[in-house]
């Protein structure tokens, strides 16, 4: 671990923010916070916090002392001055004389003393930063520090490693009590360069941004050097799974899906890590004993709970593995309820139990799978779990990993400020669901993918055009994944569904939308043309549905198949026989799946759309057809009962409505502005 301080870059940042009226000290605070935040061995995903004390000029012209401290919700790696809001220092210092201060009163005092009413809540460790007089203060949860501190003799070991300038404080719950304890240490030892928080992390102090930062790096480097001298213990025995992750992950995802009744489920999205250190860790024969029983720093358990779920090696007997997964998930949940009840009784007041399901799963012989409400949450959980494994291995090299006691971890997990947030977020209609859309680079496919993503789904866009589908996914954003796939190739479709399972954990909604029209009179139609049409307009739908059902059955949490059929399926137009006959077969395919998989909770519905501007109906085709009828293009496109052109987004809304209609299966929804001749009977 080396200092990455670059004087030129620091000065450039000062100059950059000076143009926006940001004081130089705050700009340097941004600079070194980013240095800390961009090193995942120091902090992860919004962890850690930093501060600077400075003079501030109010709008009236009056000057006052403030502390600028990291705001909650900001990630130090990408922090801006707005993420380090200024708080009046004097009122915070007055709180130091109090004996007790509730978390709610503390947060309120911090919020009331902000200079910008729109600023985020200052960190819950603001008072600690305020009570220590140094100008710059840095706080991280560095893995190396946690590895030497999460030990039975961690206090003594830390004193040896970090030396007399770094007092070591036994664990205290973050908040007012910790702020008072650190202030007490500083009063006893005003020359302290920082403080080591046992089983929590490290603070360093400095007169300048550089001094605080370089003290942090120097101290973390000491811990890392101590660890590096000790060989990692060699584990005996290695296990290899014989099932593929794409088969295993949907089973686990399904077991973690909670039935909400009436065919709805609270599901989670997965992040799968089957390479590198986490996978090696999971291949240990002694994984069950080696897995952690407590997180490396207390605020991690709010995200990943205290321990992972450990699953046995998936061997070729898929049914036996599925049974084992369900048994172990039930046992994990029972243990969690017992942990809640035992610890809830130890603290005054009442709390609401959080859901008892794991967020991190270690599959022996395979790797680490993390789950979250969104893909981004799942990635964060996986990163925290990987940091836990790294720290645990380092701790085992040093001695024996010993996390905080369950009661201390419980106090953090059931912190009143976290409890207050429960039940306040309204989830989107397709939150926690994974949707696969084919023909996704086309007009209707893109509109559907975007609408589903806006409704909260993780979306996978499949299309034969690799570049176009990647571009379409990029335009939707982080929760979209674009993949090239020729849906007429059964092997490619299987591979695409495997990739979806590895990317998100499974599938809940499929919009089988890819299609193309071949024209020509039936009597003289080349058989090869008819076959091509059936490959894309019928067999591709069958391959997609087969694979979707396979994954949905592994999950056991229902699902929905949606097919883009066509008005042609019920109301043939001249020269469109090749298209219409295949689409008519697909309409029946949809009903067949509805019939055969209703008992699995898998619904199957179709949309009959007509006359949509798309790759199937281009502007030149519209001009030709309108001309043949003596109509303008606009009159041709709006030639329906409602007199309005039907757009791709209208079709997308029909797919969404059918995805959400939990009691509807075997249905065909018409989206054509009204065409009585094509009405179903
Ligand atoms: Zn902390």
PDB file of C-alpha atoms in Angstrom, residues 171-426:
ATOM      1  CA  UNK A 171     -15.643  -1.747  20.305  1.00  0.00           C
ATOM      2  CA  UNK A 172     -18.309   0.900  20.872  1.00  0.00           C
ATOM      3  CA  UNK A 173     -21.469   1.207  18.765  1.00  0.00           C
ATOM      4  CA  UNK A 174     -21.092   4.057  16.214  1.00  0.00           C
ATOM      5  CA  UNK A 175     -22.956   7.268  17.064  1.00  0.00           C
ATOM      6  CA  UNK A 176     -22.802   9.572  20.092  1.00  0.00           C
ATOM      7  CA  UNK A 177     -21.203   7.001  22.428  1.00  0.00           C
ATOM      8  CA  UNK A 178     -18.336   6.348  20.031  1.00  0.00           C
ATOM      9  CA  UNK A 179     -17.835  10.091  19.450  1.00  0.00           C
ATOM     10  CA  UNK A 180     -17.539  10.636  23.228  1.00  0.00           C
ATOM     11  CA  UNK A 181     -15.142   7.685  23.610  1.00  0.00           C
ATOM     12  CA  UNK A 182     -12.811   8.927  20.856  1.00  0.00           C
ATOM     13  CA  UNK A 183     -12.934  12.477  22.268  1.00  0.00           C
ATOM     14  CA  UNK A 184     -11.930  10.982  25.622  1.00  0.00           C
ATOM     15  CA  UNK A 185      -8.958   9.204  24.042  1.00  0.00           C
ATOM     16  CA  UNK A 186      -7.870  12.406  22.337  1.00  0.00           C
ATOM     17  CA  UNK A 187      -8.073  14.311  25.652  1.00  0.00           C
ATOM     18  CA  UNK A 188      -5.711  11.763  27.195  1.00  0.00           C
ATOM     19  CA  UNK A 189      -3.359  11.697  24.225  1.00  0.00           C
ATOM     20  CA  UNK A 190      -3.467  14.942  22.229  1.00  0.00           C
ATOM     21  CA  UNK A 191      -0.520  13.845  20.052  1.00  0.00           C
ATOM     22  CA  UNK A 192      -2.428  10.812  18.683  1.00  0.00           C
ATOM     23  CA  UNK A 193      -2.193  10.473  14.906  1.00  0.00           C
ATOM     24  CA  UNK A 194      -5.496   8.639  14.828  1.00  0.00           C
ATOM     25  CA  UNK A 195      -7.348   5.823  16.534  1.00  0.00           C
ATOM     26  CA  UNK A 196      -7.916   2.147  15.801  1.00  0.00           C
ATOM     27  CA  UNK A 197     -11.500   1.066  16.404  1.00  0.00           C
ATOM     28  CA  UNK A 198     -11.445  -2.597  17.423  1.00  0.00           C
ATOM     29  CA  UNK A 199     -13.379  -4.770  14.918  1.00  0.00           C
ATOM     30  CA  UNK A 200     -14.655  -1.654  13.146  1.00  0.00           C
ATOM     31  CA  UNK A 201     -11.928   0.363  11.343  1.00  0.00           C
ATOM     32  CA  UNK A 202      -9.428   3.185  11.593  1.00  0.00           C
ATOM     33  CA  UNK A 203      -9.432   6.996  11.906  1.00  0.00           C
ATOM     34  CA  UNK A 204      -6.426   9.181  11.074  1.00  0.00           C
ATOM     35  CA  UNK A 205      -6.050  12.884  11.849  1.00  0.00           C
ATOM     36  CA  UNK A 206      -3.970  15.592  10.137  1.00  0.00           C
ATOM     37  CA  UNK A 207      -3.331  19.290   9.896  1.00  0.00           C
ATOM     38  CA  UNK A 208      -3.542  18.943   6.116  1.00  0.00           C
ATOM     39  CA  UNK A 209      -5.471  16.684   3.766  1.00  0.00           C
ATOM     40  CA  UNK A 210      -2.220  15.072   2.751  1.00  0.00           C
ATOM     41  CA  UNK A 211      -1.109  14.389   6.316  1.00  0.00           C
ATOM     42  CA  UNK A 212      -4.374  12.662   7.303  1.00  0.00           C
ATOM     43  CA  UNK A 213      -4.383  10.660   4.057  1.00  0.00           C
ATOM     44  CA  UNK A 214      -0.742   9.592   4.252  1.00  0.00           C
ATOM     45  CA  UNK A 215      -1.119   8.593   7.891  1.00  0.00           C
ATOM     46  CA  UNK A 216      -4.015   6.376   6.824  1.00  0.00           C
ATOM     47  CA  UNK A 217      -1.923   4.771   4.088  1.00  0.00           C
ATOM     48  CA  UNK A 218       1.091   4.330   6.388  1.00  0.00           C
ATOM     49  CA  UNK A 219      -1.002   2.639   9.081  1.00  0.00           C
ATOM     50  CA  UNK A 220      -2.818   0.348   6.657  1.00  0.00           C
ATOM     51  CA  UNK A 221       0.574  -0.516   5.118  1.00  0.00           C
ATOM     52  CA  UNK A 222       1.833  -1.561   8.568  1.00  0.00           C
ATOM     53  CA  UNK A 223      -1.062  -3.965   8.975  1.00  0.00           C
ATOM     54  CA  UNK A 224      -0.601  -5.277   5.428  1.00  0.00           C
ATOM     55  CA  UNK A 225       3.118  -5.840   6.006  1.00  0.00           C
ATOM     56  CA  UNK A 226       2.377  -7.706   9.242  1.00  0.00           C
ATOM     57  CA  UNK A 227      -0.078  -9.959   7.408  1.00  0.00           C
ATOM     58  CA  UNK A 228       2.278 -10.486   4.440  1.00  0.00           C
ATOM     59  CA  UNK A 229       4.952 -11.948   6.758  1.00  0.00           C
ATOM     60  CA  UNK A 230       2.624 -14.755   7.700  1.00  0.00           C
ATOM     61  CA  UNK A 231       1.917 -17.554   5.234  1.00  0.00           C
ATOM     62  CA  UNK A 232      -1.696 -18.186   4.329  1.00  0.00           C
ATOM     63  CA  UNK A 233      -2.854 -21.473   5.810  1.00  0.00           C
ATOM     64  CA  UNK A 234      -3.111 -24.180   3.168  1.00  0.00           C
ATOM     65  CA  UNK A 235      -6.503 -25.800   3.126  1.00  0.00           C
ATOM     66  CA  UNK A 236      -6.760 -29.529   2.770  1.00  0.00           C
ATOM     67  CA  UNK A 237      -9.144 -30.960   0.207  1.00  0.00           C
ATOM     68  CA  UNK A 238     -10.841 -29.408  -2.752  1.00  0.00           C
ATOM     69  CA  UNK A 239     -14.325 -29.990  -4.124  1.00  0.00           C
ATOM     70  CA  UNK A 240     -15.646 -29.388  -7.649  1.00  0.00           C
ATOM     71  CA  UNK A 241     -19.316 -29.084  -8.613  1.00  0.00           C
ATOM     72  CA  UNK A 242     -20.550 -31.145 -11.538  1.00  0.00           C
ATOM     73  CA  UNK A 243     -23.599 -28.970 -12.285  1.00  0.00           C
ATOM     74  CA  UNK A 244     -23.247 -25.692 -14.210  1.00  0.00           C
ATOM     75  CA  UNK A 245     -23.907 -22.420 -12.384  1.00  0.00           C
ATOM     76  CA  UNK A 246     -26.704 -21.626 -14.864  1.00  0.00           C
ATOM     77  CA  UNK A 247     -28.570 -24.684 -13.563  1.00  0.00           C
ATOM     78  CA  UNK A 248     -27.772 -24.062  -9.923  1.00  0.00           C
ATOM     79  CA  UNK A 249     -28.451 -20.347  -9.521  1.00  0.00           C
ATOM     80  CA  UNK A 250     -32.171 -20.368 -10.567  1.00  0.00           C
ATOM     81  CA  UNK A 251     -32.834 -23.085  -7.977  1.00  0.00           C
ATOM     82  CA  UNK A 252     -31.315 -20.894  -5.247  1.00  0.00           C
ATOM     83  CA  UNK A 253     -33.035 -17.763  -6.530  1.00  0.00           C
ATOM     84  CA  UNK A 254     -36.339 -19.613  -6.465  1.00  0.00           C
ATOM     85  CA  UNK A 255     -35.773 -20.822  -2.908  1.00  0.00           C
ATOM     86  CA  UNK A 256     -35.191 -17.196  -1.868  1.00  0.00           C
ATOM     87  CA  UNK A 257     -38.383 -16.010  -3.583  1.00  0.00           C
ATOM     88  CA  UNK A 258     -41.050 -15.268  -1.016  1.00  0.00           C
ATOM     89  CA  UNK A 259     -44.653 -15.925  -1.975  1.00  0.00           C
ATOM     90  CA  UNK A 260     -46.811 -12.851  -1.428  1.00  0.00           C
ATOM     91  CA  UNK A 261     -49.935 -14.866  -2.205  1.00  0.00           C
ATOM     92  CA  UNK A 262     -52.176 -14.846  -5.286  1.00  0.00           C
ATOM     93  CA  UNK A 263     -49.325 -15.760  -7.629  1.00  0.00           C
ATOM     94  CA  UNK A 264     -46.996 -12.899  -6.663  1.00  0.00           C
ATOM     95  CA  UNK A 265     -43.479 -13.298  -5.318  1.00  0.00           C
ATOM     96  CA  UNK A 266     -40.867 -11.065  -3.717  1.00  0.00           C
ATOM     97  CA  UNK A 267     -37.837 -12.190  -5.657  1.00  0.00           C
ATOM     98  CA  UNK A 268     -34.213 -11.109  -5.723  1.00  0.00           C
ATOM     99  CA  UNK A 269     -31.692 -10.548  -8.500  1.00  0.00           C
ATOM    100  CA  UNK A 270     -28.338 -12.354  -8.404  1.00  0.00           C
ATOM    101  CA  UNK A 271     -24.683 -11.532  -8.920  1.00  0.00           C
ATOM    102  CA  UNK A 272     -22.653 -14.683  -9.574  1.00  0.00           C
ATOM    103  CA  UNK A 273     -18.891 -14.905  -8.856  1.00  0.00           C
ATOM    104  CA  UNK A 274     -17.392 -18.219  -9.932  1.00  0.00           C
ATOM    105  CA  UNK A 275     -13.782 -17.180 -10.563  1.00  0.00           C
ATOM    106  CA  UNK A 276     -10.889 -15.892  -8.474  1.00  0.00           C
ATOM    107  CA  UNK A 277     -10.587 -15.849  -4.693  1.00  0.00           C
ATOM    108  CA  UNK A 278     -14.288 -16.318  -3.788  1.00  0.00           C
ATOM    109  CA  UNK A 279     -14.536 -19.380  -6.037  1.00  0.00           C
ATOM    110  CA  UNK A 280     -11.317 -20.826  -4.622  1.00  0.00           C
ATOM    111  CA  UNK A 281     -12.655 -20.238  -1.115  1.00  0.00           C
ATOM    112  CA  UNK A 282     -15.874 -22.071  -2.007  1.00  0.00           C
ATOM    113  CA  UNK A 283     -13.943 -25.061  -3.340  1.00  0.00           C
ATOM    114  CA  UNK A 284     -12.590 -25.806   0.140  1.00  0.00           C
ATOM    115  CA  UNK A 285     -13.660 -29.165   1.492  1.00  0.00           C
ATOM    116  CA  UNK A 286     -14.057 -27.480   4.899  1.00  0.00           C
ATOM    117  CA  UNK A 287     -16.180 -24.595   3.563  1.00  0.00           C
ATOM    118  CA  UNK A 288     -18.907 -25.118   6.136  1.00  0.00           C
ATOM    119  CA  UNK A 289     -16.455 -24.577   9.005  1.00  0.00           C
ATOM    120  CA  UNK A 290     -14.441 -21.897   7.180  1.00  0.00           C
ATOM    121  CA  UNK A 291     -17.385 -19.593   6.341  1.00  0.00           C
ATOM    122  CA  UNK A 292     -17.758 -16.515   8.501  1.00  0.00           C
ATOM    123  CA  UNK A 293     -20.090 -16.229  11.486  1.00  0.00           C
ATOM    124  CA  UNK A 294     -19.989 -12.445  11.648  1.00  0.00           C
ATOM    125  CA  UNK A 295     -19.164  -9.543   9.341  1.00  0.00           C
ATOM    126  CA  UNK A 296     -15.752  -7.835   9.362  1.00  0.00           C
ATOM    127  CA  UNK A 297     -17.134  -4.375  10.251  1.00  0.00           C
ATOM    128  CA  UNK A 298     -20.545  -3.723  11.788  1.00  0.00           C
ATOM    129  CA  UNK A 299     -22.293  -1.724   9.076  1.00  0.00           C
ATOM    130  CA  UNK A 300     -21.828  -4.550   6.553  1.00  0.00           C
ATOM    131  CA  UNK A 301     -24.507  -6.617   8.276  1.00  0.00           C
ATOM    132  CA  UNK A 302     -27.185  -4.112   7.322  1.00  0.00           C
ATOM    133  CA  UNK A 303     -26.514  -5.254   3.762  1.00  0.00           C
ATOM    134  CA  UNK A 304     -25.301  -8.868   3.908  1.00  0.00           C
ATOM    135  CA  UNK A 305     -26.476 -10.087   7.348  1.00  0.00           C
ATOM    136  CA  UNK A 306     -23.985 -11.680   9.708  1.00  0.00           C
ATOM    137  CA  UNK A 307     -23.296 -14.835   7.796  1.00  0.00           C
ATOM    138  CA  UNK A 308     -23.736 -16.452   4.400  1.00  0.00           C
ATOM    139  CA  UNK A 309     -25.844 -19.467   3.534  1.00  0.00           C
ATOM    140  CA  UNK A 310     -23.541 -22.397   2.733  1.00  0.00           C
ATOM    141  CA  UNK A 311     -24.839 -24.949   0.239  1.00  0.00           C
ATOM    142  CA  UNK A 312     -23.526 -28.450  -0.485  1.00  0.00           C
ATOM    143  CA  UNK A 313     -21.713 -29.244  -3.721  1.00  0.00           C
ATOM    144  CA  UNK A 314     -24.199 -29.474  -6.610  1.00  0.00           C
ATOM    145  CA  UNK A 315     -23.658 -32.912  -8.092  1.00  0.00           C
ATOM    146  CA  UNK A 316     -25.499 -34.455 -10.995  1.00  0.00           C
ATOM    147  CA  UNK A 317     -28.686 -35.214  -9.025  1.00  0.00           C
ATOM    148  CA  UNK A 318     -30.510 -31.927  -9.642  1.00  0.00           C
ATOM    149  CA  UNK A 319     -33.608 -32.959  -7.670  1.00  0.00           C
ATOM    150  CA  UNK A 320     -31.557 -33.854  -4.592  1.00  0.00           C
ATOM    151  CA  UNK A 321     -29.701 -30.539  -4.822  1.00  0.00           C
ATOM    152  CA  UNK A 322     -32.966 -28.597  -5.081  1.00  0.00           C
ATOM    153  CA  UNK A 323     -34.282 -30.373  -1.998  1.00  0.00           C
ATOM    154  CA  UNK A 324     -31.067 -29.574  -0.109  1.00  0.00           C
ATOM    155  CA  UNK A 325     -31.312 -25.895  -1.094  1.00  0.00           C
ATOM    156  CA  UNK A 326     -34.859 -25.585   0.225  1.00  0.00           C
ATOM    157  CA  UNK A 327     -33.972 -27.398   3.456  1.00  0.00           C
ATOM    158  CA  UNK A 328     -30.933 -25.186   4.084  1.00  0.00           C
ATOM    159  CA  UNK A 329     -32.766 -21.951   3.266  1.00  0.00           C
ATOM    160  CA  UNK A 330     -35.472 -22.924   5.769  1.00  0.00           C
ATOM    161  CA  UNK A 331     -32.823 -23.713   8.397  1.00  0.00           C
ATOM    162  CA  UNK A 332     -31.066 -20.381   7.739  1.00  0.00           C
ATOM    163  CA  UNK A 333     -34.334 -18.497   8.167  1.00  0.00           C
ATOM    164  CA  UNK A 334     -35.094 -20.388  11.392  1.00  0.00           C
ATOM    165  CA  UNK A 335     -31.626 -19.532  12.763  1.00  0.00           C
ATOM    166  CA  UNK A 336     -32.140 -15.893  11.821  1.00  0.00           C
ATOM    167  CA  UNK A 337     -35.480 -15.745  13.646  1.00  0.00           C
ATOM    168  CA  UNK A 338     -33.842 -17.282  16.713  1.00  0.00           C
ATOM    169  CA  UNK A 339     -31.009 -14.701  16.504  1.00  0.00           C
ATOM    170  CA  UNK A 340     -33.589 -11.937  16.316  1.00  0.00           C
ATOM    171  CA  UNK A 341     -35.621 -13.190  19.251  1.00  0.00           C
ATOM    172  CA  UNK A 342     -32.608 -13.824  21.471  1.00  0.00           C
ATOM    173  CA  UNK A 343     -31.055 -10.409  20.856  1.00  0.00           C
ATOM    174  CA  UNK A 344     -34.259  -8.383  20.644  1.00  0.00           C
ATOM    175  CA  UNK A 345     -34.865  -9.341  24.279  1.00  0.00           C
ATOM    176  CA  UNK A 346     -31.486  -7.870  25.285  1.00  0.00           C
ATOM    177  CA  UNK A 347     -32.292  -4.307  24.220  1.00  0.00           C
ATOM    178  CA  UNK A 348     -35.084  -1.992  25.378  1.00  0.00           C
ATOM    179  CA  UNK A 349     -37.825  -0.977  22.951  1.00  0.00           C
ATOM    180  CA  UNK A 350     -39.413  -2.973  20.167  1.00  0.00           C
ATOM    181  CA  UNK A 351     -38.156  -3.730  16.690  1.00  0.00           C
ATOM    182  CA  UNK A 352     -39.479  -5.195  13.479  1.00  0.00           C
ATOM    183  CA  UNK A 353     -37.702  -8.323  12.350  1.00  0.00           C
ATOM    184  CA  UNK A 354     -36.106  -7.982   8.930  1.00  0.00           C
ATOM    185  CA  UNK A 355     -36.661 -10.708   6.364  1.00  0.00           C
ATOM    186  CA  UNK A 356     -34.745 -13.791   7.517  1.00  0.00           C
ATOM    187  CA  UNK A 357     -33.225 -14.735   4.144  1.00  0.00           C
ATOM    188  CA  UNK A 358     -29.518 -14.665   3.287  1.00  0.00           C
ATOM    189  CA  UNK A 359     -28.012 -12.140   0.878  1.00  0.00           C
ATOM    190  CA  UNK A 360     -24.828 -14.115   0.260  1.00  0.00           C
ATOM    191  CA  UNK A 361     -24.768 -17.790  -0.693  1.00  0.00           C
ATOM    192  CA  UNK A 362     -21.591 -19.863  -0.866  1.00  0.00           C
ATOM    193  CA  UNK A 363     -22.035 -22.893  -3.095  1.00  0.00           C
ATOM    194  CA  UNK A 364     -19.405 -25.464  -2.321  1.00  0.00           C
ATOM    195  CA  UNK A 365     -17.355 -26.406  -5.357  1.00  0.00           C
ATOM    196  CA  UNK A 366     -18.748 -23.496  -7.375  1.00  0.00           C
ATOM    197  CA  UNK A 367     -18.576 -19.950  -6.020  1.00  0.00           C
ATOM    198  CA  UNK A 368     -20.280 -17.009  -4.388  1.00  0.00           C
ATOM    199  CA  UNK A 369     -23.756 -15.822  -5.321  1.00  0.00           C
ATOM    200  CA  UNK A 370     -25.076 -12.581  -3.878  1.00  0.00           C
ATOM    201  CA  UNK A 371     -28.706 -11.471  -4.003  1.00  0.00           C
ATOM    202  CA  UNK A 372     -30.341  -8.062  -3.806  1.00  0.00           C
ATOM    203  CA  UNK A 373     -33.504  -6.183  -4.713  1.00  0.00           C
ATOM    204  CA  UNK A 374     -31.691  -4.833  -7.769  1.00  0.00           C
ATOM    205  CA  UNK A 375     -28.664  -5.889  -9.775  1.00  0.00           C
ATOM    206  CA  UNK A 376     -26.740  -2.981  -8.266  1.00  0.00           C
ATOM    207  CA  UNK A 377     -27.591  -4.140  -4.726  1.00  0.00           C
ATOM    208  CA  UNK A 378     -26.511  -7.678  -5.623  1.00  0.00           C
ATOM    209  CA  UNK A 379     -23.152  -6.371  -6.913  1.00  0.00           C
ATOM    210  CA  UNK A 380     -22.616  -4.388  -3.692  1.00  0.00           C
ATOM    211  CA  UNK A 381     -23.436  -7.458  -1.606  1.00  0.00           C
ATOM    212  CA  UNK A 382     -21.021  -9.576  -3.667  1.00  0.00           C
ATOM    213  CA  UNK A 383     -18.244  -6.985  -3.264  1.00  0.00           C
ATOM    214  CA  UNK A 384     -18.763  -6.867   0.505  1.00  0.00           C
ATOM    215  CA  UNK A 385     -18.696 -10.670   0.650  1.00  0.00           C
ATOM    216  CA  UNK A 386     -15.486 -10.813  -1.426  1.00  0.00           C
ATOM    217  CA  UNK A 387     -13.869  -8.269   0.927  1.00  0.00           C
ATOM    218  CA  UNK A 388     -15.016 -10.453   3.833  1.00  0.00           C
ATOM    219  CA  UNK A 389     -13.332 -13.512   2.311  1.00  0.00           C
ATOM    220  CA  UNK A 390     -10.079 -11.583   1.686  1.00  0.00           C
ATOM    221  CA  UNK A 391     -10.081 -10.259   5.244  1.00  0.00           C
ATOM    222  CA  UNK A 392     -10.998 -13.627   6.730  1.00  0.00           C
ATOM    223  CA  UNK A 393      -8.118 -15.344   4.898  1.00  0.00           C
ATOM    224  CA  UNK A 394      -5.712 -12.633   6.061  1.00  0.00           C
ATOM    225  CA  UNK A 395      -7.050 -12.959   9.616  1.00  0.00           C
ATOM    226  CA  UNK A 396      -6.564 -16.729   9.533  1.00  0.00           C
ATOM    227  CA  UNK A 397      -2.946 -16.187   8.423  1.00  0.00           C
ATOM    228  CA  UNK A 398      -2.408 -13.903  11.426  1.00  0.00           C
ATOM    229  CA  UNK A 399      -4.270 -16.013  13.987  1.00  0.00           C
ATOM    230  CA  UNK A 400      -7.987 -16.735  14.167  1.00  0.00           C
ATOM    231  CA  UNK A 401     -10.811 -14.623  12.722  1.00  0.00           C
ATOM    232  CA  UNK A 402     -13.112 -13.544  15.552  1.00  0.00           C
ATOM    233  CA  UNK A 403     -15.897 -11.124  14.622  1.00  0.00           C
ATOM    234  CA  UNK A 404     -17.952  -8.974  16.989  1.00  0.00           C
ATOM    235  CA  UNK A 405     -20.372 -10.751  19.310  1.00  0.00           C
ATOM    236  CA  UNK A 406     -23.886 -11.345  17.900  1.00  0.00           C
ATOM    237  CA  UNK A 407     -25.400  -8.779  20.300  1.00  0.00           C
ATOM    238  CA  UNK A 408     -23.080  -6.023  19.001  1.00  0.00           C
ATOM    239  CA  UNK A 409     -23.881  -6.917  15.418  1.00  0.00           C
ATOM    240  CA  UNK A 410     -27.591  -7.057  16.238  1.00  0.00           C
ATOM    241  CA  UNK A 411     -27.479  -3.570  17.757  1.00  0.00           C
ATOM    242  CA  UNK A 412     -26.091  -2.226  14.480  1.00  0.00           C
ATOM    243  CA  UNK A 413     -28.404  -4.261  12.229  1.00  0.00           C
ATOM    244  CA  UNK A 414     -31.447  -3.127  14.215  1.00  0.00           C
ATOM    245  CA  UNK A 415     -30.253   0.424  14.688  1.00  0.00           C
ATOM    246  CA  UNK A 416     -33.259   2.686  15.239  1.00  0.00           C
ATOM    247  CA  UNK A 417     -32.376   4.914  12.280  1.00  0.00           C
ATOM    248  CA  UNK A 418     -32.372   1.890   9.952  1.00  0.00           C
ATOM    249  CA  UNK A 419     -35.633   0.610  11.438  1.00  0.00           C
ATOM    250  CA  UNK A 420     -37.225   3.987  10.752  1.00  0.00           C
ATOM    251  CA  UNK A 421     -36.605   3.532   7.010  1.00  0.00           C
ATOM    252  CA  UNK A 422     -38.505   0.216   6.850  1.00  0.00           C
ATOM    253  CA  UNK A 423     -41.602   0.067   4.729  1.00  0.00           C
ATOM    254  CA  UNK A 424     -41.166   3.604   3.435  1.00  0.00           C
ATOM    255  CA  UNK A 425     -40.071   2.757  -0.083  1.00  0.00           C
ATOM    256  CA  UNK A 426     -42.706   1.919  -2.659  1.00  0.00           C
TER     257      UNK A 426
END
